[in-house]
CSV table of C-alpha atoms in Angstrom, one decimal:
chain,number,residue,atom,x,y,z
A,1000,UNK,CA,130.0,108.7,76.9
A,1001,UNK,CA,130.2,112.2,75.6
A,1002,UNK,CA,129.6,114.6,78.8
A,1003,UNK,CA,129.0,118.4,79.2
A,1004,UNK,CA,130.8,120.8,82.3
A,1005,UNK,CA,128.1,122.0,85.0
A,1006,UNK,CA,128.7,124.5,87.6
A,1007,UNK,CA,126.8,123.8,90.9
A,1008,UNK,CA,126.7,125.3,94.1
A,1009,UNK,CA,126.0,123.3,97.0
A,1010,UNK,CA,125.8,123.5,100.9
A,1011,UNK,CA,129.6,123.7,102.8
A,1012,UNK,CA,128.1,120.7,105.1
A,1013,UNK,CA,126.6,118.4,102.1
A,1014,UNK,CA,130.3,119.0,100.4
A,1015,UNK,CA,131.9,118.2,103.7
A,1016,UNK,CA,130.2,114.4,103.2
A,1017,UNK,CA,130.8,113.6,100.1
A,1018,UNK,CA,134.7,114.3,101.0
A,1019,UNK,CA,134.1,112.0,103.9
A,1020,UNK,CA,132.5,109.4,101.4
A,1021,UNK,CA,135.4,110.1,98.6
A,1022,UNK,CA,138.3,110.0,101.6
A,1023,UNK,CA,136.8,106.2,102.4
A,1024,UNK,CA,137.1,105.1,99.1
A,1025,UNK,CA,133.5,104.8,98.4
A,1026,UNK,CA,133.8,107.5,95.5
A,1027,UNK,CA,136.5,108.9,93.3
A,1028,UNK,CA,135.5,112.2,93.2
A,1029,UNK,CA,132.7,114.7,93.6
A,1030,UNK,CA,132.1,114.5,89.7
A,1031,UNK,CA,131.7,110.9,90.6
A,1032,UNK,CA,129.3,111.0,93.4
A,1033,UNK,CA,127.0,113.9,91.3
A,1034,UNK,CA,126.8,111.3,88.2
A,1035,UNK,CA,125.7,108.1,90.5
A,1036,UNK,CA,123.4,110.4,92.9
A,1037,UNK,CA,121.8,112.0,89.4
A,1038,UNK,CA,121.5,108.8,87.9
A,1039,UNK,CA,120.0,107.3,91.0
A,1040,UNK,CA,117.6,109.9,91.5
A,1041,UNK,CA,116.3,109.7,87.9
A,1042,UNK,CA,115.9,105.8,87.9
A,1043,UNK,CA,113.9,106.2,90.7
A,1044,UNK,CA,111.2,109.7,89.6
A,1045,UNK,CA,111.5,108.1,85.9
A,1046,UNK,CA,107.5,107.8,86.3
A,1047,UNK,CA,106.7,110.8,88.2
A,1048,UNK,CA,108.9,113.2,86.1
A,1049,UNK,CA,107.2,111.1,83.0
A,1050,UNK,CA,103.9,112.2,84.8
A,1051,UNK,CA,104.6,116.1,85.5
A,1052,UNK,CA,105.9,116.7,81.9
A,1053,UNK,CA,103.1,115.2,80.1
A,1054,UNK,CA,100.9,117.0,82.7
A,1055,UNK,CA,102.9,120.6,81.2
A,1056,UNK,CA,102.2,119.2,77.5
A,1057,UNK,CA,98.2,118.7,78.1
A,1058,UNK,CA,98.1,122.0,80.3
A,1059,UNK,CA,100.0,124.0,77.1
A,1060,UNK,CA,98.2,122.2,74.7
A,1061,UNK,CA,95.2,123.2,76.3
A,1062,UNK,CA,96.0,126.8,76.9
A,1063,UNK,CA,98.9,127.6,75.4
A,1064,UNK,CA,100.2,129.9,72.7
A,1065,UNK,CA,103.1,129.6,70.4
């Protein structure tokens, strides 16, 4: 799988977790707990992001300009 380099910034605690998670073996790294968590998170809005985009279209194509 091709993949592309992302910065983030994310809370001291929230990092503090995932160590605790990657230190009991549940993850291998943070890179690895960001792909699963992303992946998760879009399986699960698929329809509702599917919803808000096509909401953006009709609104641009309504009253839009290029």
């Amino acid at each position: 799988m091709k993949t592309t380099t992302v910065q983030a910034e994310l809370p001291t605690q929230l990092l503090t977790q995932l160590e605790v998670l990657i230190n009991d073996g549940w993850f291998e790294d943070v890179n690895d707990v960001i792909v699963n968590a992303l992946r998760r998170f879009l399986e699960t809005h698929r329809p509702e992001l599917m919803e808000h985009y096509i909401r953006e279209d009709v609104e641009w194509g309504l009253h839009g300009t290029d």
